[in-house]
Amino acid sequence: MGMTMTQKILASHAGLEKVEAGQLIRTKLDLVLGNDITSSVAIREFEKAGFRAVFDTEKIAMVMDHFVPNKDIKAAEQCKSCRTFARNQAIHHYFDVGEMGVEHALLPEKGLVAPGELIIGADSHTCTYGALGAFSTGVGSTDMAAGMATGEGWFKVPTALHFHLNGALRKDVSGKDVILHIIGLIGVDGALYKSMEFGGAGLKSLSIDDRLTMANMAIEAGAKNGIFEVDEITLAYVNERVNRPYEIYKADPDAVYEKTYEIDLSAISPTVACPHLPENTKDAEELNDVKIDQAVIGSCTNGRLSDMAIAAAILKGKHVAEDVRCIVIPATQKIYKECIQLGYAEIFIDAGCIVSTPTCGPCLGGYMGILAAEEVAVATTNRNFLGRMGHISSKVYLASPAVAAASAVKGFICTPDQL
Amino acid sequence: MEVKGKAIQYGDHIDTDVIIPARYLNISDPKELASHCMEDIDAAFIHKVRPGDIMVGGLNFGCGSSREHAPVVIKEAGISCVIAKTFARIFFRNAINIGLAILECPAASDGIEEGDQIEVNFDTGVIRNKTKNETYQAQPFPPFIKAIIAEGGLLKAINKE
């Protein structure tokens, strides 16, 4: 019986020839990640447990991104505890204001993620790095503390769902629409405890940014990880950024999947997830009666340069609708600078948007765009749970940058074609 | 090990944003955090919960964010055990790692109603509904996980090694 891509990476990091679904294993970790919210808890647990030093100062990444630049005194204290720990422990990959970005956009950009690596992060969207053929999964702060101390983690080997992608994306359709479509198909617990493995000829039509968006939201289907076959598009991206050796894993031809889904990319339309679960998907065109108060374009899901380019192309020469606030957040300093250099920032500002320094802020209802009672937002973020972005009677519709930008112009949910 | 208390019931897909909203994640003190547990879907929770009470959910309990604050506030509020049809995987890990007992049991999730008196035996996985005089069988933890819980959490287990 063959192994899936995920199982092969887990086996190699456990020092085992073979693993089977359901097996409990202990593996070596290539990178342990945390943000300002989760690291501060992990540090407290690390110190309380009496650990003195981290296992490897090069294999820990701490990114101050959730409530940063500090939203209040309490957030400032949390960041301060991370900063002090990082300095005392000589943690190399510590990213603070001026260098930081939204963590899951930042790490791939910095070359901290390579195919075949095993990464845990105290942030549920750590599954993003599967786009590059790595095994990466979200954990809690205690797992992060244990990982920082020992360089090891425990896992139950997952079964897998296979998504066989065919065809090519249509105009104004991106990775966001594909993953929303898939979550709508299998539900928010459709991949619970499982891997989502993506392959097939359709990969050719998906850029790295599309894949990062899709792997990012694997958790919204309950998955342990999402992972893409490595191809020339992956290698072109990785080889520009990664200077260390890495290994490419392929699923065995007789790998066992619980189920295989055939996905025709050319059949997917601009898709929106309605409140209050990411599985409540509809075609954007059907939602023209949903008036919006706010549009958010950014986040670890859709704050990359190609997302900014899509939004800028739509907003160029136009203006956001009256009474709509449009918040654009390039996900990293590099992307922010490129938005300035390429003229996107000017387009956004002329269109009446604000352009913010990188932060997770509004996505989780932290700050920088909280919703009042009954307000409605269309957002390129990843969750639309009750109260996620503000008041419990507010509503969040999840969409692609194209739909969010077009909706900001019209004042209701629509596609770029409807402009 | 056995715990008992009254059931406090919720539905499917209880996410970590409603267990503890992100707007409170700048708070470090577990007691202060716990005062906001479940407030967006059940403002009465923190007033009605008594030490030992058992939280019952449906499918995919604890989905969403990886915030460990979620199992921490449930435990801090006095809940002795969470029973659900299924748990989201990060919540499942976090609960074990911080020593909050959880059991997957669809029959118990369907059978138990708000306010029922429940007894749970973690060694056998037997859940007893005293109010309805029913029993439900959950899968007890594998030895690997039992060892983590017995040591009082992951870090203590690692330290012992």
Short mmCIF file of C-alpha atoms in Angstrom, two decimals, chain A residues 2-412:
data_model
loop_
_atom_site.label_atom_id
_atom_site.label_comp_id
_atom_site.label_asym_id
_atom_site.label_seq_id
_atom_site.Cartn_x
_atom_site.Cartn_y
_atom_site.Cartn_z
CA GLY A 2 1.55 3.29 -1.07
CA MET A 3 1.86 6.55 0.82
CA THR A 4 0.44 9.98 0.07
CA MET A 5 2.70 13.01 -0.25
CA THR A 6 1.90 14.03 3.32
CA GLN A 7 2.59 10.55 4.66
CA LYS A 8 5.97 10.47 2.92
CA ILE A 9 7.07 13.75 4.47
CA LEU A 10 5.89 12.60 7.89
CA ALA A 11 7.67 9.24 7.51
CA SER A 12 10.96 10.84 6.50
CA HIS A 13 10.87 13.26 9.43
CA ALA A 14 10.04 10.43 11.83
CA GLY A 15 12.99 8.41 10.53
CA LEU A 16 10.62 5.68 9.35
CA GLU A 17 10.50 3.80 6.06
CA LYS A 18 6.75 3.74 6.14
CA VAL A 19 3.82 5.16 8.07
CA GLU A 20 0.12 4.33 7.95
CA ALA A 21 -2.98 6.43 8.55
CA GLY A 22 -3.86 6.51 12.24
CA GLN A 23 -0.31 5.85 13.44
CA LEU A 24 0.98 8.17 16.20
CA ILE A 25 4.49 9.37 15.41
CA ARG A 26 7.08 11.79 16.66
CA THR A 27 8.92 13.83 14.03
CA LYS A 28 11.73 16.34 13.66
CA LEU A 29 10.58 19.88 12.87
CA ASP A 30 12.20 22.11 10.24
CA LEU A 31 10.53 25.30 11.46
CA VAL A 32 8.42 26.38 14.44
CA LEU A 33 6.34 29.52 13.93
CA GLY A 34 4.38 31.83 16.20
CA ASN A 35 2.75 35.27 16.09
CA ASP A 36 2.36 37.98 18.75
CA ILE A 37 -0.80 36.43 20.23
CA THR A 38 0.27 32.80 20.33
CA SER A 39 4.01 33.26 20.97
CA SER A 40 3.40 35.25 24.12
CA VAL A 41 1.40 32.32 25.54
CA ALA A 42 4.03 29.82 24.29
CA ILE A 43 6.85 31.80 25.90
CA ARG A 44 5.03 31.84 29.23
CA GLU A 45 4.53 28.05 29.03
CA PHE A 46 8.14 27.51 27.87
CA GLU A 47 9.50 29.44 30.85
CA LYS A 48 6.99 27.98 33.33
CA ALA A 49 8.06 24.47 32.31
CA GLY A 50 11.66 25.40 33.08
CA PHE A 51 13.13 25.14 29.57
CA ARG A 52 16.24 27.29 29.23
CA ALA A 53 17.12 27.41 25.53
CA VAL A 54 15.42 26.88 22.19
CA PHE A 55 16.52 23.84 20.18
CA ASP A 56 17.83 25.84 17.21
CA THR A 57 17.94 29.64 16.90
CA GLU A 58 17.64 29.38 13.08
CA LYS A 59 14.54 27.16 13.09
CA ILE A 60 12.10 29.36 14.94
CA ALA A 61 10.16 32.20 13.34
CA MET A 62 8.25 34.81 15.32
CA VAL A 63 6.17 37.34 13.42
CA MET A 64 4.48 40.26 15.13
CA ASP A 65 1.43 40.66 12.90
CA HIS A 66 -1.94 40.21 14.61
CA PHE A 67 -2.27 43.30 16.79
CA VAL A 68 0.77 45.10 15.34
CA PRO A 69 1.56 48.02 15.13
CA ASN A 70 0.43 47.65 18.75
CA LYS A 71 -3.28 48.31 18.98
CA ASP A 72 -3.28 49.00 22.73
CA ILE A 73 -1.22 48.67 25.88
CA LYS A 74 -2.04 44.99 26.40
CA ALA A 75 -1.03 44.14 22.83
CA ALA A 76 2.13 46.18 23.31
CA GLU A 77 3.00 44.13 26.40
CA GLN A 78 2.49 40.88 24.48
CA CYS A 79 4.84 42.04 21.72
CA LYS A 80 7.34 43.20 24.30
CA SER A 81 7.45 39.74 25.84
CA CYS A 82 8.06 38.21 22.38
CA ARG A 83 10.76 40.78 21.57
CA THR A 84 12.57 40.21 24.88
CA PHE A 85 12.45 36.43 24.47
CA ALA A 86 13.61 36.59 20.84
CA ARG A 87 16.57 38.79 21.77
CA ASN A 88 17.53 36.72 24.82
CA GLN A 89 17.29 33.48 22.84
CA ALA A 90 19.01 34.98 19.77
CA ILE A 91 16.11 33.90 17.56
CA HIS A 92 17.22 34.73 14.06
CA HIS A 93 13.88 34.96 12.27
CA TYR A 94 12.14 37.47 14.49
CA PHE A 95 10.11 40.00 12.47
CA ASP A 96 8.89 43.19 14.12
CA VAL A 97 7.44 46.47 12.85
CA GLY A 98 9.39 47.63 9.80
CA GLU A 99 10.26 44.10 8.69
CA MET A 100 7.17 42.14 9.48
CA GLY A 101 4.33 41.09 7.25
CA VAL A 102 1.32 38.84 7.67
CA GLU A 103 3.15 35.66 8.66
CA HIS A 104 1.93 33.29 5.95
CA ALA A 105 2.74 35.78 3.22
CA LEU A 106 6.08 36.64 4.81
CA LEU A 107 7.64 33.21 5.37
CA PRO A 108 7.42 31.95 1.77
CA GLU A 109 8.61 35.37 0.52
CA LYS A 110 11.66 35.19 2.81
CA GLY A 111 12.55 31.70 1.60
CA LEU A 112 11.87 30.16 5.01
CA VAL A 113 9.71 27.43 3.50
CA ALA A 114 10.83 24.76 1.02
CA PRO A 115 9.28 21.65 -0.50
CA GLY A 116 9.40 18.54 1.68
CA GLU A 117 9.88 20.46 4.92
CA LEU A 118 7.84 19.90 8.06
CA ILE A 119 6.57 23.06 9.69
CA ILE A 120 4.32 23.71 12.65
CA GLY A 121 2.94 27.10 13.53
CA ALA A 122 0.85 28.40 16.37
CA ASP A 123 -1.60 29.84 13.89
CA SER A 124 -4.28 27.85 12.15
CA HIS A 125 -3.39 29.16 8.69
CA THR A 126 0.08 27.65 8.88
CA CYS A 127 -1.30 25.11 6.38
CA THR A 128 -0.54 27.77 3.71
CA TYR A 129 2.95 26.38 3.01
CA GLY A 130 1.53 23.21 1.51
CA ALA A 131 1.35 25.33 -1.65
CA LEU A 132 5.11 24.79 -1.95
CA GLY A 133 4.94 21.04 -1.31
CA ALA A 134 5.76 21.25 2.41
CA PHE A 135 3.84 19.60 5.24
CA SER A 136 2.69 22.44 7.44
CA THR A 137 -0.02 22.54 10.04
CA GLY A 138 -1.46 24.76 12.71
CA VAL A 139 -1.01 23.93 16.38
CA GLY A 140 -1.52 25.69 19.69
CA SER A 141 0.88 27.57 21.92
CA THR A 142 1.82 24.56 24.06
CA ASP A 143 2.81 22.62 20.92
CA MET A 144 4.83 25.66 19.88
CA ALA A 145 6.57 25.75 23.27
CA ALA A 146 7.34 22.02 23.08
CA GLY A 147 8.58 22.45 19.49
CA MET A 148 10.83 25.36 20.47
CA ALA A 149 12.30 23.31 23.32
CA THR A 150 12.78 19.94 21.61
CA GLY A 151 12.59 20.47 17.84
CA GLU A 152 10.05 17.66 17.74
CA GLY A 153 6.32 17.29 17.48
CA TRP A 154 3.73 14.51 17.77
CA PHE A 155 1.27 13.72 14.98
CA LYS A 156 -1.38 11.26 14.05
CA VAL A 157 -0.76 10.23 10.44
CA PRO A 158 -3.77 11.46 8.44
CA THR A 159 -5.73 9.89 5.63
CA ALA A 160 -6.16 12.05 2.55
CA LEU A 161 -8.63 13.46 0.08
CA HIS A 162 -7.30 13.89 -3.44
CA PHE A 163 -8.36 16.85 -5.56
CA HIS A 164 -7.63 16.16 -9.18
CA LEU A 165 -7.68 19.52 -10.95
CA ASN A 166 -8.42 19.83 -14.64
CA GLY A 167 -9.00 22.64 -17.10
CA ALA A 168 -7.99 26.27 -16.66
CA LEU A 169 -9.37 29.21 -14.67
CA ARG A 170 -11.77 31.56 -16.41
CA LYS A 171 -11.38 35.32 -16.51
CA ASP A 172 -11.83 36.98 -13.08
CA VAL A 173 -11.58 33.61 -11.30
CA SER A 174 -8.67 32.89 -8.97
CA GLY A 175 -7.47 30.42 -6.35
CA LYS A 176 -9.87 31.97 -3.83
CA ASP A 177 -12.89 31.01 -5.93
CA VAL A 178 -11.54 27.48 -6.34
CA ILE A 179 -11.02 26.89 -2.63
CA LEU A 180 -14.37 28.46 -1.71
CA HIS A 181 -15.98 26.21 -4.32
CA ILE A 182 -14.26 23.15 -2.79
CA ILE A 183 -15.24 24.09 0.78
CA GLY A 184 -18.81 24.57 -0.45
CA LEU A 185 -18.61 21.09 -1.95
CA ILE A 186 -17.20 19.19 1.04
CA GLY A 187 -18.25 21.40 3.97
CA VAL A 188 -16.34 23.00 6.85
CA ASP A 189 -15.60 19.58 8.33
CA GLY A 190 -15.35 17.75 5.02
CA ALA A 191 -11.62 17.18 5.46
CA LEU A 192 -11.57 16.91 9.25
CA TYR A 193 -8.27 15.33 10.47
CA LYS A 194 -7.33 14.65 6.82
CA SER A 195 -4.89 15.95 4.23
CA MET A 196 -6.16 17.71 1.13
CA GLU A 197 -3.77 16.83 -1.68
CA PHE A 198 -3.98 18.82 -4.92
CA GLY A 199 -2.69 17.65 -8.27
CA GLY A 200 -3.57 17.17 -11.92
CA ALA A 201 -3.08 18.95 -15.21
CA GLY A 202 -5.05 21.96 -13.94
CA LEU A 203 -2.11 22.93 -11.73
CA LYS A 204 -0.58 24.63 -14.76
CA SER A 205 -3.29 27.26 -14.58
CA LEU A 206 -2.65 28.05 -10.90
CA SER A 207 0.05 30.53 -9.95
CA ILE A 208 1.94 30.17 -6.67
CA ASP A 209 -0.25 32.92 -5.24
CA ASP A 210 -3.39 30.98 -6.25
CA ARG A 211 -1.97 27.87 -4.57
CA LEU A 212 -0.99 29.76 -1.39
CA THR A 213 -4.57 31.05 -1.17
CA MET A 214 -5.98 27.55 -1.62
CA ALA A 215 -3.66 25.79 0.85
CA ASN A 216 -4.28 28.65 3.31
CA MET A 217 -7.97 27.78 3.51
CA ALA A 218 -7.56 23.99 3.84
CA ILE A 219 -8.19 24.54 7.57
CA GLU A 220 -11.62 25.99 6.70
CA ALA A 221 -12.56 22.50 5.52
CA GLY A 222 -11.18 21.12 8.79
CA ALA A 223 -8.06 19.70 7.13
CA LYS A 224 -4.82 18.95 8.92
CA ASN A 225 -2.93 20.23 5.90
CA GLY A 226 -3.35 21.09 2.25
CA ILE A 227 -0.53 20.19 -0.09
CA PHE A 228 0.26 20.69 -3.78
CA GLU A 229 2.35 18.52 -6.07
CA VAL A 230 5.65 20.22 -6.81
CA ASP A 231 6.02 21.33 -10.45
CA GLU A 232 8.08 23.81 -12.44
CA ILE A 233 5.93 26.71 -11.17
CA THR A 234 6.81 25.73 -7.58
CA LEU A 235 10.49 25.37 -8.39
CA ALA A 236 10.66 28.71 -10.18
CA TYR A 237 9.28 30.38 -7.04
CA VAL A 238 11.32 28.41 -4.51
CA ASN A 239 14.67 28.52 -6.27
CA GLU A 240 14.60 32.30 -6.33
CA ARG A 241 14.27 32.39 -2.54
CA VAL A 242 15.62 29.24 -0.89
CA ASN A 243 19.37 28.65 -0.60
CA ARG A 244 19.39 25.33 1.24
CA PRO A 245 18.96 21.79 -0.07
CA TYR A 246 15.43 20.40 0.00
CA GLU A 247 13.70 17.24 -1.07
CA ILE A 248 10.71 16.83 -3.36
CA TYR A 249 8.22 14.15 -2.34
CA LYS A 250 5.68 12.59 -4.67
CA ALA A 251 2.74 10.41 -3.70
CA ASP A 252 3.17 6.75 -4.58
CA PRO A 253 1.18 5.64 -7.63
CA ASP A 254 -0.77 3.30 -5.32
CA ALA A 255 -1.26 5.86 -2.54
CA VAL A 256 -4.57 5.39 -0.79
CA TYR A 257 -7.05 8.28 -0.75
CA GLU A 258 -10.35 8.22 1.09
CA LYS A 259 -11.89 9.92 -1.90
CA THR A 260 -10.83 11.60 -5.13
CA TYR A 261 -12.66 14.68 -6.37
CA GLU A 262 -12.49 15.70 -10.01
CA ILE A 263 -12.47 19.50 -10.14
CA ASP A 264 -12.97 21.23 -13.50
CA LEU A 265 -11.37 24.65 -13.01
CA SER A 266 -13.06 26.05 -16.11
CA ALA A 267 -16.48 25.41 -14.55
CA ILE A 268 -15.84 27.59 -11.48
CA SER A 269 -17.38 31.09 -11.34
CA PRO A 270 -16.57 33.95 -8.98
CA THR A 271 -17.68 32.44 -5.66
CA VAL A 272 -18.67 34.02 -2.34
CA ALA A 273 -19.10 32.40 1.09
CA CYS A 274 -22.11 33.86 2.89
CA PRO A 275 -22.39 34.29 6.68
CA HIS A 276 -21.61 32.55 8.99
CA LEU A 277 -19.63 29.62 7.61
CA PRO A 278 -17.13 29.36 4.74
CA GLU A 279 -19.20 26.47 3.31
CA ASN A 280 -22.21 28.71 2.57
CA THR A 281 -21.10 29.38 -0.98
CA LYS A 282 -22.99 31.04 -3.82
CA ASP A 283 -22.09 32.53 -7.17
CA ALA A 284 -21.20 36.20 -6.68
CA GLU A 285 -23.72 37.14 -9.37
CA GLU A 286 -26.57 35.82 -7.25
CA LEU A 287 -25.75 38.23 -4.43
CA ASN A 288 -26.38 41.60 -6.08
CA ASP A 289 -28.97 42.41 -3.43
CA VAL A 290 -26.33 42.32 -0.65
CA LYS A 291 -25.35 45.92 0.09
CA ILE A 292 -21.97 46.40 1.76
CA ASP A 293 -20.57 48.90 4.24
CA GLN A 294 -16.96 47.80 4.02
CA ALA A 295 -14.58 45.94 1.73
CA VAL A 296 -11.31 44.47 3.02
CA ILE A 297 -8.63 43.43 0.54
CA GLY A 298 -5.67 41.76 2.20
CA SER A 299 -4.81 39.04 4.80
CA CYS A 300 -2.75 35.85 4.70
CA THR A 301 -5.30 34.55 2.21
CA ASN A 302 -5.26 37.36 -0.35
CA GLY A 303 -2.75 40.09 0.48
CA ARG A 304 -0.09 39.14 -2.06
CA LEU A 305 1.13 41.21 -5.01
CA SER A 306 -1.07 39.45 -7.57
CA ASP A 307 -4.10 40.15 -5.34
CA MET A 308 -3.12 43.83 -5.20
CA ALA A 309 -2.66 43.85 -9.00
CA ILE A 310 -6.14 42.41 -9.54
CA ALA A 311 -7.72 44.95 -7.19
CA ALA A 312 -5.77 47.84 -8.75
CA ALA A 313 -6.81 46.87 -12.28
CA ILE A 314 -10.45 47.01 -11.23
CA LEU A 315 -10.22 50.17 -9.11
CA LYS A 316 -8.16 52.15 -11.63
CA GLY A 317 -10.00 55.34 -12.60
CA LYS A 318 -13.00 54.40 -10.46
CA HIS A 319 -14.16 55.35 -6.99
CA VAL A 320 -15.58 53.27 -4.16
CA ALA A 321 -19.31 53.71 -3.69
CA GLU A 322 -20.69 56.31 -1.33
CA ASP A 323 -20.80 55.08 2.27
CA VAL A 324 -18.43 52.18 1.55
CA ARG A 325 -15.08 51.99 3.34
CA CYS A 326 -12.46 50.08 1.39
CA ILE A 327 -9.42 48.91 3.36
CA VAL A 328 -6.46 47.61 1.36
CA ILE A 329 -3.68 45.86 3.28
CA PRO A 330 -0.66 44.62 1.33
CA ALA A 331 0.52 41.62 3.36
CA THR A 332 4.25 42.36 3.66
CA GLN A 333 6.61 45.33 3.57
CA LYS A 334 7.95 44.09 0.23
CA ILE A 335 4.46 43.91 -1.29
CA TYR A 336 3.63 47.30 0.23
CA LYS A 337 6.69 48.84 -1.42
CA GLU A 338 5.91 47.15 -4.74
CA CYS A 339 2.37 48.56 -4.55
CA ILE A 340 3.92 52.02 -4.30
CA GLN A 341 6.47 51.41 -7.07
CA LEU A 342 3.91 49.91 -9.46
CA GLY A 343 1.43 52.72 -8.88
CA TYR A 344 -1.19 50.53 -7.18
CA ALA A 345 -1.10 52.55 -3.96
CA GLU A 346 -1.96 55.71 -5.90
CA ILE A 347 -4.79 53.93 -7.70
CA PHE A 348 -6.21 52.74 -4.37
CA ILE A 349 -5.94 56.16 -2.74
CA ASP A 350 -7.46 57.94 -5.76
CA ALA A 351 -10.31 55.43 -5.63
CA GLY A 352 -11.01 56.39 -2.02
CA CYS A 353 -9.46 53.34 -0.34
CA ILE A 354 -7.08 53.40 2.58
CA VAL A 355 -3.78 51.57 2.18
CA SER A 356 -2.44 50.21 5.45
CA THR A 357 0.85 48.86 6.70
CA PRO A 358 0.75 45.04 6.98
CA THR A 359 -1.44 43.67 9.79
CA CYS A 360 -3.94 40.85 10.41
CA GLY A 361 -6.08 43.50 12.20
CA PRO A 362 -9.55 43.47 10.64
CA CYS A 363 -9.62 39.80 9.57
CA LEU A 364 -10.09 38.61 13.13
CA GLY A 365 -11.92 41.66 14.41
CA GLY A 366 -8.79 42.87 16.16
CA TYR A 367 -8.65 46.48 14.99
CA MET A 368 -8.30 48.56 11.78
CA GLY A 369 -11.79 47.97 10.44
CA ILE A 370 -14.18 46.63 13.08
CA LEU A 371 -17.84 46.35 12.03
CA ALA A 372 -20.74 47.98 13.89
CA ALA A 373 -24.06 46.26 14.56
CA GLU A 374 -25.81 45.05 11.38
CA GLU A 375 -22.94 46.18 9.14
CA VAL A 376 -21.92 44.06 6.16
CA ALA A 377 -18.45 43.49 4.79
CA VAL A 378 -17.09 41.73 1.76
CA ALA A 379 -13.59 40.52 2.60
CA THR A 380 -10.81 38.59 0.92
CA THR A 381 -10.07 37.02 4.32
CA ASN A 382 -10.74 33.44 5.38
CA ARG A 383 -13.45 33.31 8.06
CA ASN A 384 -16.97 34.65 8.30
CA PHE A 385 -17.94 33.25 11.69
CA LEU A 386 -20.44 35.04 13.91
CA GLY A 387 -18.82 38.23 15.20
CA ARG A 388 -15.54 37.48 13.44
CA MET A 389 -14.99 41.04 12.23
CA GLY A 390 -16.86 42.96 14.90
CA HIS A 391 -20.38 43.15 16.34
CA ILE A 392 -22.22 39.81 16.56
CA SER A 393 -24.98 41.11 14.30
CA SER A 394 -22.47 42.16 11.60
CA LYS A 395 -21.95 39.97 8.55
CA VAL A 396 -18.91 38.95 6.53
CA TYR A 397 -19.00 37.65 2.95
CA LEU A 398 -15.76 35.98 1.82
CA ALA A 399 -14.66 36.64 -1.75
CA SER A 400 -11.74 37.04 -4.11
CA PRO A 401 -9.90 40.36 -4.57
CA ALA A 402 -11.68 40.79 -7.93
CA VAL A 403 -15.13 40.46 -6.38
CA ALA A 404 -14.21 42.56 -3.32
CA ALA A 405 -12.84 45.39 -5.48
CA ALA A 406 -15.80 45.34 -7.86
CA SER A 407 -18.22 45.26 -4.92
CA ALA A 408 -16.46 48.23 -3.31
CA VAL A 409 -17.13 50.24 -6.49
CA LYS A 410 -20.77 49.23 -6.81
CA GLY A 411 -21.65 49.17 -3.12
CA PHE A 412 -23.14 45.69 -3.41
#
